[in-house]
Amino acid sequence: RKKEPDKALKFLKEDAAWRQNQDCVALRLESPAAVLGCSPGLVGEYYERRLLGLDKIGRPVYYQNYRNLIVRKLMTLCS
């Protein structure tokens, strides 16, 4: 929020309220297929992502290949 604490606090409160209204915590209890609306394997066909390893301080490093990502097609298959 451009180093403006009042705007940052407002954003944080609005975000927390949205998450509570949308019941985002309940998503943890759902299966991946229920959340996605299709098989997770199908998403993997269109959104290729691999864990390459860890950086110097232990954070995961992913490779994401967008070559096969066709969002419109994926949206029709997962609804």
Short mmCIF file of C-alpha atoms in Angstrom, two decimals:
data_model
loop_
_atom_site.label_atom_id
_atom_site.label_comp_id
_atom_site.label_asym_id
_atom_site.label_seq_id
_atom_site.Cartn_x
_atom_site.Cartn_y
_atom_site.Cartn_z
CA ARG A 1 0.00 0.00 0.00
CA LYS A 2 2.86 2.36 -0.81
CA LYS A 3 4.12 2.68 2.78
CA GLU A 4 0.75 3.95 4.01
CA PRO A 5 -0.17 1.95 7.11
CA ASP A 6 -3.80 3.12 7.17
CA LYS A 7 -4.39 1.82 3.64
CA ALA A 8 -2.57 -1.41 4.44
CA LEU A 9 -4.68 -1.96 7.56
CA LYS A 10 -7.88 -1.23 5.62
CA PHE A 11 -6.85 -3.70 2.93
CA LEU A 12 -6.00 -6.35 5.53
CA LYS A 13 -9.36 -5.97 7.25
CA GLU A 14 -11.25 -6.13 3.95
CA ASP A 15 -9.29 -9.19 2.89
CA ALA A 16 -9.95 -10.97 6.20
CA ALA A 17 -13.67 -10.18 5.93
CA TRP A 18 -13.79 -11.48 2.34
CA ARG A 19 -12.05 -14.71 3.34
CA GLN A 20 -14.51 -15.21 6.19
CA ASN A 21 -17.53 -14.49 3.96
CA GLN A 22 -16.26 -16.88 1.29
CA ASP A 23 -15.50 -19.56 3.93
CA CYS A 24 -12.01 -20.09 2.51
CA VAL A 25 -10.99 -22.27 5.46
CA ALA A 26 -13.58 -24.86 4.40
CA LEU A 27 -11.62 -25.43 1.18
CA ARG A 28 -9.02 -27.31 3.21
CA LEU A 29 -11.61 -29.97 3.97
CA GLU A 30 -12.56 -30.47 0.32
CA SER A 31 -10.83 -32.85 -2.05
CA PRO A 32 -8.74 -31.33 -4.85
CA ALA A 33 -11.25 -32.63 -7.41
CA ALA A 34 -14.13 -30.93 -5.57
CA VAL A 35 -12.29 -27.59 -5.43
CA LEU A 36 -11.16 -27.72 -9.06
CA GLY A 37 -14.35 -29.18 -10.49
CA CYS A 38 -12.34 -31.81 -12.38
CA SER A 39 -9.50 -34.26 -11.97
CA PRO A 40 -6.25 -32.74 -10.65
CA GLY A 41 -4.45 -34.81 -13.28
CA LEU A 42 -6.35 -32.96 -15.99
CA VAL A 43 -5.14 -29.65 -14.61
CA GLY A 44 -1.62 -31.05 -14.61
CA GLU A 45 -1.89 -31.69 -18.35
CA TYR A 46 -2.57 -28.00 -19.00
CA TYR A 47 -0.50 -26.46 -16.21
CA GLU A 48 2.88 -28.13 -15.97
CA ARG A 49 4.82 -27.34 -12.82
CA ARG A 50 7.77 -29.12 -11.22
CA LEU A 51 9.75 -28.71 -8.05
CA LEU A 52 13.38 -28.21 -9.05
CA GLY A 53 14.81 -28.11 -5.55
CA LEU A 54 15.50 -25.57 -2.85
CA ASP A 55 17.32 -22.27 -2.90
CA LYS A 56 20.17 -21.34 -0.55
CA ILE A 57 17.88 -20.68 2.39
CA GLY A 58 15.56 -23.64 1.86
CA ARG A 59 12.67 -22.14 -0.13
CA PRO A 60 11.15 -24.32 -2.87
CA VAL A 61 12.06 -23.44 -6.46
CA TYR A 62 9.44 -24.35 -9.09
CA TYR A 63 9.63 -24.52 -12.86
CA GLN A 64 6.39 -23.51 -14.52
CA ASN A 65 5.86 -24.27 -18.17
CA TYR A 66 3.16 -22.11 -19.71
CA ARG A 67 3.52 -23.62 -23.18
CA ASN A 68 0.55 -25.97 -22.68
CA LEU A 69 -1.55 -23.61 -20.56
CA ILE A 70 -4.75 -22.95 -22.46
CA VAL A 71 -6.94 -21.24 -19.90
CA ARG A 72 -10.15 -21.19 -21.94
CA LYS A 73 -9.93 -24.91 -22.64
CA LEU A 74 -9.16 -25.67 -19.01
CA MET A 75 -12.09 -23.53 -17.84
CA THR A 76 -14.48 -25.53 -20.05
CA LEU A 77 -13.18 -28.82 -18.69
CA CYS A 78 -13.16 -27.75 -15.03
CA SER A 79 -16.33 -26.03 -13.94
#
